[in-house]
mmCIF file with all atom_site columns, C-alpha atoms in Angstrom:
data_model
loop_
_atom_site.group_PDB
_atom_site.id
_atom_site.type_symbol
_atom_site.label_atom_id
_atom_site.label_alt_id
_atom_site.label_comp_id
_atom_site.label_asym_id
_atom_site.label_entity_id
_atom_site.label_seq_id
_atom_site.pdbx_PDB_ins_code
_atom_site.Cartn_x
_atom_site.Cartn_y
_atom_site.Cartn_z
_atom_site.occupancy
_atom_site.B_iso_or_equiv
_atom_site.pdbx_formal_charge
_atom_site.auth_seq_id
_atom_site.auth_comp_id
_atom_site.auth_asym_id
_atom_site.auth_atom_id
_atom_site.pdbx_PDB_model_num
ATOM 1   C CA . LYS E 1 1   ? 14.088 27.757 18.870 1.00 71.00 ? 83  LYS E CA 1
ATOM 2   C CA . ARG E 1 2   ? 12.097 28.551 21.821 1.00 82.00 ? 84  ARG E CA 1
ATOM 3   C CA . THR E 1 3   ? 8.220  28.639 21.430 1.00 79.00 ? 85  THR E CA 1
ATOM 4   C CA . LYS E 1 4   ? 5.694  30.987 23.323 1.00 77.00 ? 86  LYS E CA 1
ATOM 5   C CA . SER E 1 5   ? 4.963  28.100 25.771 1.00 76.00 ? 87  SER E CA 1
ATOM 6   C CA . THR E 1 6   ? 8.424  27.841 27.148 1.00 80.00 ? 88  THR E CA 1
ATOM 7   C CA . LYS E 1 7   ? 8.862  31.556 27.068 1.00 89.00 ? 89  LYS E CA 1
ATOM 8   C CA . ASP E 1 8   ? 5.746  31.750 29.786 1.00 91.00 ? 90  ASP E CA 1
ATOM 9   C CA . GLU E 1 9   ? 8.213  30.508 32.309 1.00 94.00 ? 91  GLU E CA 1
ATOM 10  C CA . LEU E 1 10  ? 9.825  32.862 34.345 1.00 94.00 ? 92  LEU E CA 1
ATOM 11  C CA . MET V 2 1   ? 0.321  26.689 34.448 1.00 89.00 ? 143 MET V CA 1
ATOM 12  C CA . ASN V 2 2   ? 0.381  23.900 36.699 1.00 95.00 ? 144 ASN V CA 1
ATOM 13  C CA . VAL V 2 3   ? 0.443  23.537 40.686 1.00 98.00 ? 145 VAL V CA 1
ATOM 14  C CA . PHE V 2 4   ? 4.283  22.898 40.733 1.00 98.00 ? 146 PHE V CA 1
ATOM 15  C CA . ARG V 2 5   ? 4.994  26.065 38.520 1.00 97.00 ? 147 ARG V CA 1
ATOM 16  C CA . LEU V 2 6   ? 2.609  28.150 40.501 1.00 97.00 ? 148 LEU V CA 1
ATOM 17  C CA . LEU V 2 7   ? 4.308  27.038 43.854 1.00 98.00 ? 149 LEU V CA 1
ATOM 18  C CA . GLY V 2 8   ? 7.594  27.532 42.415 1.00 98.00 ? 150 GLY V CA 1
ATOM 19  C CA . ASP V 2 9   ? 6.866  31.019 41.600 1.00 98.00 ? 151 ASP V CA 1
ATOM 20  C CA . ILE V 2 10  ? 5.324  31.747 44.920 1.00 98.00 ? 152 ILE V CA 1
ATOM 21  C CA . SER V 2 11  ? 8.225  30.410 46.600 1.00 98.00 ? 153 SER V CA 1
ATOM 22  C CA . HIS V 2 12  ? 10.739 32.593 44.471 1.00 98.00 ? 154 HIS V CA 1
ATOM 23  C CA . LEU V 2 13  ? 8.460  35.615 45.300 1.00 98.00 ? 155 LEU V CA 1
ATOM 24  C CA . LEU V 2 14  ? 8.596  34.716 48.814 1.00 98.00 ? 156 LEU V CA 1
ATOM 25  C CA . ALA V 2 15  ? 12.180 34.368 48.829 1.00 98.00 ? 157 ALA V CA 1
ATOM 26  C CA . ILE V 2 16  ? 12.780 37.948 47.334 1.00 97.00 ? 158 ILE V CA 1
ATOM 27  C CA . ILE V 2 17  ? 10.371 39.321 49.867 1.00 97.00 ? 159 ILE V CA 1
ATOM 28  C CA . ILE V 2 18  ? 11.823 37.745 52.767 1.00 98.00 ? 160 ILE V CA 1
ATOM 29  C CA . LEU V 2 19  ? 15.287 39.128 51.719 1.00 98.00 ? 161 LEU V CA 1
ATOM 30  C CA . LEU V 2 20  ? 13.740 42.602 51.313 1.00 97.00 ? 162 LEU V CA 1
ATOM 31  C CA . LEU V 2 21  ? 12.105 42.528 54.763 1.00 97.00 ? 163 LEU V CA 1
ATOM 32  C CA . LYS V 2 22  ? 15.030 41.238 56.573 1.00 97.00 ? 164 LYS V CA 1
ATOM 33  C CA . ILE V 2 23  ? 17.309 44.007 55.342 1.00 97.00 ? 165 ILE V CA 1
ATOM 34  C CA . TRP V 2 24  ? 14.345 46.700 55.919 1.00 97.00 ? 166 TRP V CA 1
ATOM 35  C CA . LYS V 2 25  ? 13.384 45.511 59.417 1.00 96.00 ? 167 LYS V CA 1
ATOM 36  C CA . THR V 2 26  ? 16.801 45.170 60.572 1.00 96.00 ? 168 THR V CA 1
ATOM 37  C CA . ARG V 2 27  ? 18.417 48.016 58.785 1.00 97.00 ? 169 ARG V CA 1
ATOM 38  C CA . SER V 2 28  ? 21.198 45.798 58.008 1.00 97.00 ? 170 SER V CA 1
ATOM 39  C CA . CYS V 2 29  ? 22.467 43.577 55.357 1.00 96.00 ? 171 CYS V CA 1
ATOM 40  C CA . ALA V 2 30  ? 24.876 41.479 57.570 1.00 94.00 ? 172 ALA V CA 1
ATOM 41  C CA . GLY V 2 31  ? 25.155 37.901 56.443 1.00 95.00 ? 173 GLY V CA 1
ATOM 42  C CA . ILE V 2 32  ? 23.902 38.605 52.687 1.00 97.00 ? 174 ILE V CA 1
ATOM 43  C CA . SER V 2 33  ? 26.370 38.258 49.722 1.00 98.00 ? 175 SER V CA 1
ATOM 44  C CA . GLY V 2 34  ? 26.210 41.543 47.794 1.00 98.00 ? 176 GLY V CA 1
ATOM 45  C CA . ARG V 2 35  ? 28.074 39.563 44.735 1.00 98.00 ? 177 ARG V CA 1
ATOM 46  C CA . SER V 2 36  ? 25.099 37.044 44.565 1.00 98.00 ? 178 SER V CA 1
ATOM 47  C CA . GLN V 2 37  ? 22.643 39.785 44.704 1.00 98.00 ? 179 GLN V CA 1
ATOM 48  C CA . VAL V 2 38  ? 24.389 41.743 41.707 1.00 98.00 ? 180 VAL V CA 1
ATOM 49  C CA . LEU V 2 39  ? 24.431 38.472 39.968 1.00 98.00 ? 181 LEU V CA 1
ATOM 50  C CA . PHE V 2 40  ? 20.743 37.770 40.321 1.00 98.00 ? 182 PHE V CA 1
ATOM 51  C CA . ALA V 2 41  ? 20.108 41.493 39.095 1.00 98.00 ? 183 ALA V CA 1
ATOM 52  C CA . VAL V 2 42  ? 22.332 40.485 36.005 1.00 98.00 ? 184 VAL V CA 1
ATOM 53  C CA . VAL V 2 43  ? 20.249 37.293 35.490 1.00 98.00 ? 185 VAL V CA 1
ATOM 54  C CA . TYR V 2 44  ? 16.620 39.179 35.715 1.00 98.00 ? 186 TYR V CA 1
ATOM 55  C CA . THR V 2 45  ? 18.092 41.805 33.049 1.00 98.00 ? 187 THR V CA 1
ATOM 56  C CA . ALA V 2 46  ? 19.410 39.553 30.732 1.00 97.00 ? 188 ALA V CA 1
ATOM 57  C CA . ARG V 2 47  ? 16.474 37.342 30.878 1.00 96.00 ? 189 ARG V CA 1
ATOM 58  C CA . TYR V 2 48  ? 13.518 39.698 31.161 1.00 96.00 ? 190 TYR V CA 1
ATOM 59  C CA . LEU V 2 49  ? 14.606 42.112 28.107 1.00 92.00 ? 191 LEU V CA 1
ATOM 60  C CA . ASP V 2 50  ? 12.081 40.161 26.156 1.00 90.00 ? 192 ASP V CA 1
ATOM 61  C CA . LEU V 2 51  ? 9.452  41.937 28.301 1.00 92.00 ? 193 LEU V CA 1
ATOM 62  C CA . PHE V 2 52  ? 9.682  44.734 25.400 1.00 88.00 ? 194 PHE V CA 1
ATOM 63  C CA . THR V 2 53  ? 9.525  42.047 22.636 1.00 90.00 ? 195 THR V CA 1
ATOM 64  C CA . SER V 2 54  ? 7.067  39.327 23.436 1.00 87.00 ? 196 SER V CA 1
ATOM 65  C CA . TYR V 2 55  ? 3.911  39.709 25.337 1.00 92.00 ? 197 TYR V CA 1
ATOM 66  C CA . ILE V 2 56  ? 2.612  36.405 27.083 1.00 92.00 ? 198 ILE V CA 1
ATOM 67  C CA . SER V 2 57  ? 0.351  37.198 29.754 1.00 94.00 ? 199 SER V CA 1
ATOM 68  C CA . ALA V 2 58  ? -0.337 39.906 32.362 1.00 96.00 ? 200 ALA V CA 1
ATOM 69  C CA . TYR V 2 59  ? 0.846  37.547 35.073 1.00 96.00 ? 201 TYR V CA 1
ATOM 70  C CA . ASN V 2 60  ? 4.084  36.899 33.215 1.00 96.00 ? 202 ASN V CA 1
ATOM 71  C CA . SER V 2 61  ? 4.777  40.579 32.631 1.00 96.00 ? 203 SER V CA 1
ATOM 72  C CA . ILE V 2 62  ? 3.749  41.645 36.321 1.00 97.00 ? 204 ILE V CA 1
ATOM 73  C CA . MET V 2 63  ? 6.077  38.869 37.685 1.00 97.00 ? 205 MET V CA 1
ATOM 74  C CA . LYS V 2 64  ? 9.090  40.086 35.869 1.00 97.00 ? 206 LYS V CA 1
ATOM 75  C CA . LEU V 2 65  ? 8.694  43.572 36.534 1.00 97.00 ? 207 LEU V CA 1
ATOM 76  C CA . VAL V 2 66  ? 8.303  42.510 40.541 1.00 98.00 ? 208 VAL V CA 1
ATOM 77  C CA . PHE V 2 67  ? 11.519 40.453 40.275 1.00 98.00 ? 209 PHE V CA 1
ATOM 78  C CA . LEU V 2 68  ? 13.357 43.020 38.315 1.00 98.00 ? 210 LEU V CA 1
ATOM 79  C CA . ALA V 2 69  ? 12.343 45.678 40.996 1.00 98.00 ? 211 ALA V CA 1
ATOM 80  C CA . ALA V 2 70  ? 12.924 43.885 44.001 1.00 98.00 ? 212 ALA V CA 1
ATOM 81  C CA . SER V 2 71  ? 16.313 42.770 42.811 1.00 98.00 ? 213 SER V CA 1
ATOM 82  C CA . TYR V 2 72  ? 17.403 46.294 41.992 1.00 98.00 ? 214 TYR V CA 1
ATOM 83  C CA . GLY V 2 73  ? 15.546 47.468 45.229 1.00 98.00 ? 215 GLY V CA 1
ATOM 84  C CA . THR V 2 74  ? 17.808 44.751 47.174 1.00 98.00 ? 216 THR V CA 1
ATOM 85  C CA . ILE V 2 75  ? 20.916 46.131 45.638 1.00 98.00 ? 217 ILE V CA 1
ATOM 86  C CA . TYR V 2 76  ? 19.914 49.892 46.527 1.00 98.00 ? 218 TYR V CA 1
ATOM 87  C CA . LEU V 2 77  ? 19.247 48.839 50.170 1.00 98.00 ? 219 LEU V CA 1
ATOM 88  C CA . MET V 2 78  ? 22.779 46.734 50.102 1.00 98.00 ? 220 MET V CA 1
ATOM 89  C CA . PHE V 2 79  ? 25.119 49.123 48.410 1.00 98.00 ? 221 PHE V CA 1
ATOM 90  C CA . ILE V 2 80  ? 23.583 52.524 49.165 1.00 98.00 ? 222 ILE V CA 1
ATOM 91  C CA . LYS V 2 81  ? 21.060 52.643 52.055 1.00 97.00 ? 223 LYS V CA 1
ATOM 92  C CA . PHE V 2 82  ? 22.629 50.233 54.475 1.00 97.00 ? 224 PHE V CA 1
ATOM 93  C CA . LYS V 2 83  ? 26.120 49.997 52.920 1.00 97.00 ? 225 LYS V CA 1
ATOM 94  C CA . ALA V 2 84  ? 27.638 50.482 56.300 1.00 97.00 ? 226 ALA V CA 1
ATOM 95  C CA . SER V 2 85  ? 26.315 47.120 57.489 1.00 97.00 ? 227 SER V CA 1
ATOM 96  C CA . TYR V 2 86  ? 27.286 45.243 54.326 1.00 97.00 ? 228 TYR V CA 1
ATOM 97  C CA . ASP V 2 87  ? 29.965 42.311 55.313 1.00 93.00 ? 229 ASP V CA 1
ATOM 98  C CA . HIS V 2 88  ? 32.468 42.759 52.262 1.00 92.00 ? 230 HIS V CA 1
ATOM 99  C CA . ASN V 2 89  ? 35.154 41.228 54.320 1.00 94.00 ? 231 ASN V CA 1
ATOM 100 C CA . HIS V 2 90  ? 33.430 37.748 54.011 1.00 94.00 ? 232 HIS V CA 1
ATOM 101 C CA . ASP V 2 91  ? 32.113 38.409 50.564 1.00 96.00 ? 233 ASP V CA 1
ATOM 102 C CA . THR V 2 92  ? 35.020 37.513 48.657 1.00 95.00 ? 234 THR V CA 1
ATOM 103 C CA . PHE V 2 93  ? 33.719 34.941 46.117 1.00 97.00 ? 235 PHE V CA 1
ATOM 104 C CA . ARG V 2 94  ? 35.312 35.867 42.694 1.00 97.00 ? 236 ARG V CA 1
ATOM 105 C CA . ILE V 2 95  ? 32.240 36.366 40.222 1.00 97.00 ? 237 ILE V CA 1
ATOM 106 C CA . GLU V 2 96  ? 34.233 36.656 37.033 1.00 97.00 ? 238 GLU V CA 1
ATOM 107 C CA . PHE V 2 97  ? 34.890 32.789 37.397 1.00 97.00 ? 239 PHE V CA 1
ATOM 108 C CA . LEU V 2 98  ? 31.142 32.356 37.037 1.00 98.00 ? 240 LEU V CA 1
ATOM 109 C CA . ILE V 2 99  ? 30.287 34.908 34.531 1.00 98.00 ? 241 ILE V CA 1
ATOM 110 C CA . LEU V 2 100 ? 32.861 34.086 31.931 1.00 98.00 ? 242 LEU V CA 1
ATOM 111 C CA . PRO V 2 101 ? 32.274 30.569 31.484 1.00 98.00 ? 243 PRO V CA 1
ATOM 112 C CA . CYS V 2 102 ? 28.657 31.506 31.560 1.00 98.00 ? 244 CYS V CA 1
ATOM 113 C CA . VAL V 2 103 ? 29.163 33.807 28.807 1.00 98.00 ? 245 VAL V CA 1
ATOM 114 C CA . LEU V 2 104 ? 30.973 31.379 26.841 1.00 98.00 ? 246 LEU V CA 1
ATOM 115 C CA . LEU V 2 105 ? 28.604 28.368 27.301 1.00 98.00 ? 247 LEU V CA 1
ATOM 116 C CA . SER V 2 106 ? 25.714 30.596 26.212 1.00 98.00 ? 248 SER V CA 1
ATOM 117 C CA . LEU V 2 107 ? 27.603 31.328 23.075 1.00 98.00 ? 249 LEU V CA 1
ATOM 118 C CA . LEU V 2 108 ? 28.355 27.540 22.434 1.00 98.00 ? 250 LEU V CA 1
ATOM 119 C CA . ILE V 2 109 ? 24.965 25.837 23.572 1.00 97.00 ? 251 ILE V CA 1
ATOM 120 C CA . ASN V 2 110 ? 21.918 27.821 22.649 1.00 96.00 ? 252 ASN V CA 1
ATOM 121 C CA . HIS V 2 111 ? 18.517 27.143 21.021 1.00 95.00 ? 253 HIS V CA 1
ATOM 122 C CA . GLU V 2 112 ? 19.270 30.147 18.392 1.00 95.00 ? 254 GLU V CA 1
ATOM 123 C CA . PHE V 2 113 ? 21.954 32.222 17.752 1.00 96.00 ? 255 PHE V CA 1
ATOM 124 C CA . SER V 2 114 ? 20.235 35.503 18.307 1.00 95.00 ? 256 SER V CA 1
ATOM 125 C CA . PRO V 2 115 ? 20.959 38.195 21.073 1.00 95.00 ? 257 PRO V CA 1
ATOM 126 C CA . LEU V 2 116 ? 17.879 37.811 22.965 1.00 94.00 ? 258 LEU V CA 1
ATOM 127 C CA . GLU V 2 117 ? 18.170 33.916 23.156 1.00 95.00 ? 259 GLU V CA 1
ATOM 128 C CA . ILE V 2 118 ? 21.920 34.177 23.836 1.00 97.00 ? 260 ILE V CA 1
ATOM 129 C CA . LEU V 2 119 ? 20.882 36.484 26.791 1.00 97.00 ? 261 LEU V CA 1
ATOM 130 C CA . TRP V 2 120 ? 18.180 34.141 27.745 1.00 96.00 ? 262 TRP V CA 1
ATOM 131 C CA . THR V 2 121 ? 20.737 31.141 27.751 1.00 97.00 ? 263 THR V CA 1
ATOM 132 C CA . PHE V 2 122 ? 23.284 32.982 29.691 1.00 98.00 ? 264 PHE V CA 1
ATOM 133 C CA . SER V 2 123 ? 20.592 34.163 32.449 1.00 98.00 ? 265 SER V CA 1
ATOM 134 C CA . ILE V 2 124 ? 19.781 30.448 32.790 1.00 98.00 ? 266 ILE V CA 1
ATOM 135 C CA . TYR V 2 125 ? 23.280 29.362 33.133 1.00 98.00 ? 267 TYR V CA 1
ATOM 136 C CA . LEU V 2 126 ? 24.265 32.265 35.467 1.00 98.00 ? 268 LEU V CA 1
ATOM 137 C CA . GLU V 2 127 ? 21.266 31.721 37.620 1.00 98.00 ? 269 GLU V CA 1
ATOM 138 C CA . SER V 2 128 ? 22.111 28.130 38.388 1.00 98.00 ? 270 SER V CA 1
ATOM 139 C CA . VAL V 2 129 ? 25.496 29.372 40.028 1.00 98.00 ? 271 VAL V CA 1
ATOM 140 C CA . ALA V 2 130 ? 24.545 32.758 41.323 1.00 98.00 ? 272 ALA V CA 1
ATOM 141 C CA . ILE V 2 131 ? 23.944 31.608 44.953 1.00 98.00 ? 273 ILE V CA 1
ATOM 142 C CA . LEU V 2 132 ? 27.498 30.173 44.914 1.00 98.00 ? 274 LEU V CA 1
ATOM 143 C CA . PRO V 2 133 ? 28.882 33.429 46.586 1.00 98.00 ? 275 PRO V CA 1
ATOM 144 C CA . GLN V 2 134 ? 25.949 33.364 49.097 1.00 97.00 ? 276 GLN V CA 1
ATOM 145 C CA . LEU V 2 135 ? 26.538 29.669 49.946 1.00 96.00 ? 277 LEU V CA 1
ATOM 146 C CA . PHE V 2 136 ? 30.415 30.441 50.185 1.00 96.00 ? 278 PHE V CA 1
ATOM 147 C CA . MET V 2 137 ? 29.711 33.352 52.541 1.00 95.00 ? 279 MET V CA 1
ATOM 148 C CA . VAL V 2 138 ? 27.688 31.221 54.912 1.00 93.00 ? 280 VAL V CA 1
ATOM 149 C CA . SER V 2 139 ? 30.253 28.385 54.996 1.00 91.00 ? 281 SER V CA 1
ATOM 150 C CA . LYS V 2 140 ? 33.183 31.080 55.649 1.00 88.00 ? 282 LYS V CA 1
ATOM 151 C CA . THR V 2 141 ? 31.187 32.531 58.407 1.00 85.00 ? 283 THR V CA 1
ATOM 152 C CA . GLY V 2 142 ? 30.009 29.352 59.819 1.00 78.00 ? 284 GLY V CA 1
ATOM 153 C CA . GLU V 2 143 ? 26.452 29.887 60.307 1.00 76.00 ? 285 GLU V CA 1
ATOM 154 C CA . ALA V 2 144 ? 23.646 31.832 58.690 1.00 80.00 ? 286 ALA V CA 1
ATOM 155 C CA . GLU V 2 145 ? 20.928 33.922 60.610 1.00 87.00 ? 287 GLU V CA 1
ATOM 156 C CA . SER V 2 146 ? 17.524 31.900 60.610 1.00 90.00 ? 288 SER V CA 1
ATOM 157 C CA . ILE V 2 147 ? 15.881 34.451 58.576 1.00 93.00 ? 289 ILE V CA 1
ATOM 158 C CA . THR V 2 148 ? 18.762 33.945 56.000 1.00 95.00 ? 290 THR V CA 1
ATOM 159 C CA . SER V 2 149 ? 18.212 30.244 56.198 1.00 95.00 ? 291 SER V CA 1
ATOM 160 C CA . HIS V 2 150 ? 14.639 30.714 55.457 1.00 96.00 ? 292 HIS V CA 1
ATOM 161 C CA . TYR V 2 151 ? 15.507 32.890 52.248 1.00 97.00 ? 293 TYR V CA 1
ATOM 162 C CA . LEU V 2 152 ? 17.864 30.498 51.251 1.00 97.00 ? 294 LEU V CA 1
ATOM 163 C CA . PHE V 2 153 ? 15.386 27.515 51.504 1.00 97.00 ? 295 PHE V CA 1
ATOM 164 C CA . ALA V 2 154 ? 12.612 29.521 49.662 1.00 98.00 ? 296 ALA V CA 1
ATOM 165 C CA . LEU V 2 155 ? 14.901 30.263 46.948 1.00 98.00 ? 297 LEU V CA 1
ATOM 166 C CA . GLY V 2 156 ? 16.189 26.849 46.426 1.00 98.00 ? 298 GLY V CA 1
ATOM 167 C CA . SER V 2 157 ? 12.722 25.319 46.645 1.00 98.00 ? 299 SER V CA 1
ATOM 168 C CA . TYR V 2 158 ? 11.895 27.402 43.772 1.00 98.00 ? 300 TYR V CA 1
ATOM 169 C CA . ARG V 2 159 ? 13.959 25.633 41.134 1.00 97.00 ? 301 ARG V CA 1
ATOM 170 C CA . ALA V 2 160 ? 13.162 22.218 42.786 1.00 98.00 ? 302 ALA V CA 1
ATOM 171 C CA . LEU V 2 161 ? 9.373  23.059 42.378 1.00 98.00 ? 303 LEU V CA 1
ATOM 172 C CA . TYR V 2 162 ? 10.187 24.028 38.581 1.00 98.00 ? 304 TYR V CA 1
ATOM 173 C CA . ILE V 2 163 ? 11.997 20.584 38.003 1.00 98.00 ? 305 ILE V CA 1
ATOM 174 C CA . LEU V 2 164 ? 8.559  18.738 39.246 1.00 98.00 ? 306 LEU V CA 1
ATOM 175 C CA . ASN V 2 165 ? 6.888  21.286 36.585 1.00 97.00 ? 307 ASN V CA 1
ATOM 176 C CA . TRP V 2 166 ? 9.087  20.249 33.718 1.00 97.00 ? 308 TRP V CA 1
ATOM 177 C CA . ILE V 2 167 ? 8.371  16.354 34.496 1.00 97.00 ? 309 ILE V CA 1
ATOM 178 C CA . TYR V 2 168 ? 4.568  17.257 34.515 1.00 97.00 ? 310 TYR V CA 1
ATOM 179 C CA . ARG V 2 169 ? 4.736  18.985 31.412 1.00 96.00 ? 311 ARG V CA 1
ATOM 180 C CA . TYR V 2 170 ? 7.073  16.594 29.776 1.00 96.00 ? 312 TYR V CA 1
ATOM 181 C CA . TYR V 2 171 ? 4.119  14.006 30.364 1.00 97.00 ? 313 TYR V CA 1
ATOM 182 C CA . ALA V 2 172 ? 1.141  16.105 30.297 1.00 96.00 ? 314 ALA V CA 1
ATOM 183 C CA . GLU V 2 173 ? 2.290  18.208 27.248 1.00 93.00 ? 315 GLU V CA 1
ATOM 184 C CA . SER V 2 174 ? 5.353  16.465 25.943 1.00 92.00 ? 316 SER V CA 1
ATOM 185 C CA . HIS V 2 175 ? 7.001  19.758 26.281 1.00 91.00 ? 317 HIS V CA 1
ATOM 186 C CA . TYR V 2 176 ? 10.657 19.987 27.452 1.00 92.00 ? 318 TYR V CA 1
ATOM 187 C CA . ASP V 2 177 ? 13.534 22.601 27.234 1.00 95.00 ? 319 ASP V CA 1
ATOM 188 C CA . VAL V 2 178 ? 16.896 20.564 27.825 1.00 95.00 ? 320 VAL V CA 1
ATOM 189 C CA . ILE V 2 179 ? 18.763 23.798 28.816 1.00 96.00 ? 321 ILE V CA 1
ATOM 190 C CA . ALA V 2 180 ? 16.672 24.915 31.430 1.00 96.00 ? 322 ALA V CA 1
ATOM 191 C CA . ILE V 2 181 ? 16.408 21.297 32.923 1.00 97.00 ? 323 ILE V CA 1
ATOM 192 C CA . VAL V 2 182 ? 19.938 20.640 33.106 1.00 98.00 ? 324 VAL V CA 1
ATOM 193 C CA . ALA V 2 183 ? 20.621 24.140 34.514 1.00 98.00 ? 325 ALA V CA 1
ATOM 194 C CA . GLY V 2 184 ? 17.612 24.083 36.790 1.00 98.00 ? 326 GLY V CA 1
ATOM 195 C CA . ILE V 2 185 ? 19.097 20.309 38.058 1.00 98.00 ? 327 ILE V CA 1
ATOM 196 C CA . VAL V 2 186 ? 22.541 21.914 38.661 1.00 98.00 ? 328 VAL V CA 1
ATOM 197 C CA . GLN V 2 187 ? 21.018 24.821 40.300 1.00 98.00 ? 329 GLN V CA 1
ATOM 198 C CA . THR V 2 188 ? 18.962 22.621 42.775 1.00 98.00 ? 330 THR V CA 1
ATOM 199 C CA . VAL V 2 189 ? 21.834 20.400 43.407 1.00 98.00 ? 331 VAL V CA 1
ATOM 200 C CA . LEU V 2 190 ? 23.945 23.473 44.537 1.00 97.00 ? 332 LEU V CA 1
ATOM 201 C CA . TYR V 2 191 ? 21.427 23.582 47.556 1.00 97.00 ? 333 TYR V CA 1
ATOM 202 C CA . CYS V 2 192 ? 21.279 20.051 48.647 1.00 96.00 ? 334 CYS V CA 1
ATOM 203 C CA . ASP V 2 193 ? 23.794 20.412 51.308 1.00 93.00 ? 335 ASP V CA 1
ATOM 204 C CA . PHE V 2 194 ? 22.087 23.647 52.588 1.00 94.00 ? 336 PHE V CA 1
ATOM 205 C CA . PHE V 2 195 ? 18.745 21.634 52.585 1.00 95.00 ? 337 PHE V CA 1
ATOM 206 C CA . TYR V 2 196 ? 19.916 19.052 54.537 1.00 94.00 ? 338 TYR V CA 1
ATOM 207 C CA . LEU V 2 197 ? 21.212 21.170 57.219 1.00 91.00 ? 339 LEU V CA 1
ATOM 208 C CA . TYR V 2 198 ? 18.102 23.252 57.015 1.00 92.00 ? 340 TYR V CA 1
ATOM 209 C CA . ILE V 2 199 ? 15.689 20.353 57.799 1.00 91.00 ? 341 ILE V CA 1
ATOM 210 C CA . THR V 2 200 ? 17.664 18.363 60.232 1.00 90.00 ? 342 THR V CA 1
ATOM 211 C CA . LYS V 2 201 ? 18.428 21.617 62.091 1.00 83.00 ? 343 LYS V CA 1
ATOM 212 C CA . GLY V 2 202 ? 14.874 22.637 61.707 1.00 76.00 ? 344 GLY V CA 1
ATOM 213 C CA . ILE V 2 203 ? 13.634 19.477 63.121 1.00 70.00 ? 345 ILE V CA 1
ATOM 214 C CA . TYR V 2 204 ? 16.219 18.372 65.594 1.00 70.00 ? 346 TYR V CA 1
ATOM 215 C CA . GLY V 2 205 ? 17.868 21.529 66.276 1.00 60.00 ? 347 GLY V CA 1
ATOM 216 C CA . GLN V 2 206 ? 17.748 24.550 68.598 1.00 53.00 ? 348 GLN V CA 1
#
């Protein structure tokens, strides 16, 4: 599952 | 946020602005693939739906909104305002051959089988190949206008800079995302031939 730190990338 | 990531985002933003300004100033979208632009709009729409579900930062939200607005703005200019200048005879790449495999792949290889995650994965896969109609158009017509080349260079550099960002994050934060990395490498590789021409022509050309 993707974490918040991955979701930060555009 | 590291320097590679920031430069990547700036490069991405620059590419989109160059394209919008080119179309606006010349009142023409000649040489630009509408099909690639439609694919990019699909990419941003699928990826940035999380704008409504997860807040990351003001920077993150604003950039997402800018990319969405610029992408739909480009589509409006190409297909409505300056429709007459759209070169559809040369824009013939069959995009279903890109979309369908990406849909399939995102259903098979993803981090989590949930609607938003699948859409995110689909957008990553589709982005990696979305430039193909544009590159196909450039190769078909023989040469791109220099402003179109600058656009392609900025757009290609963005993902290349993201690769440096992922290398940095792997060492500094032990963080990596296989899907994004593999797709990002594919995306960058597709630009290699163009990069080579752009750099050699830029230095030795005229």
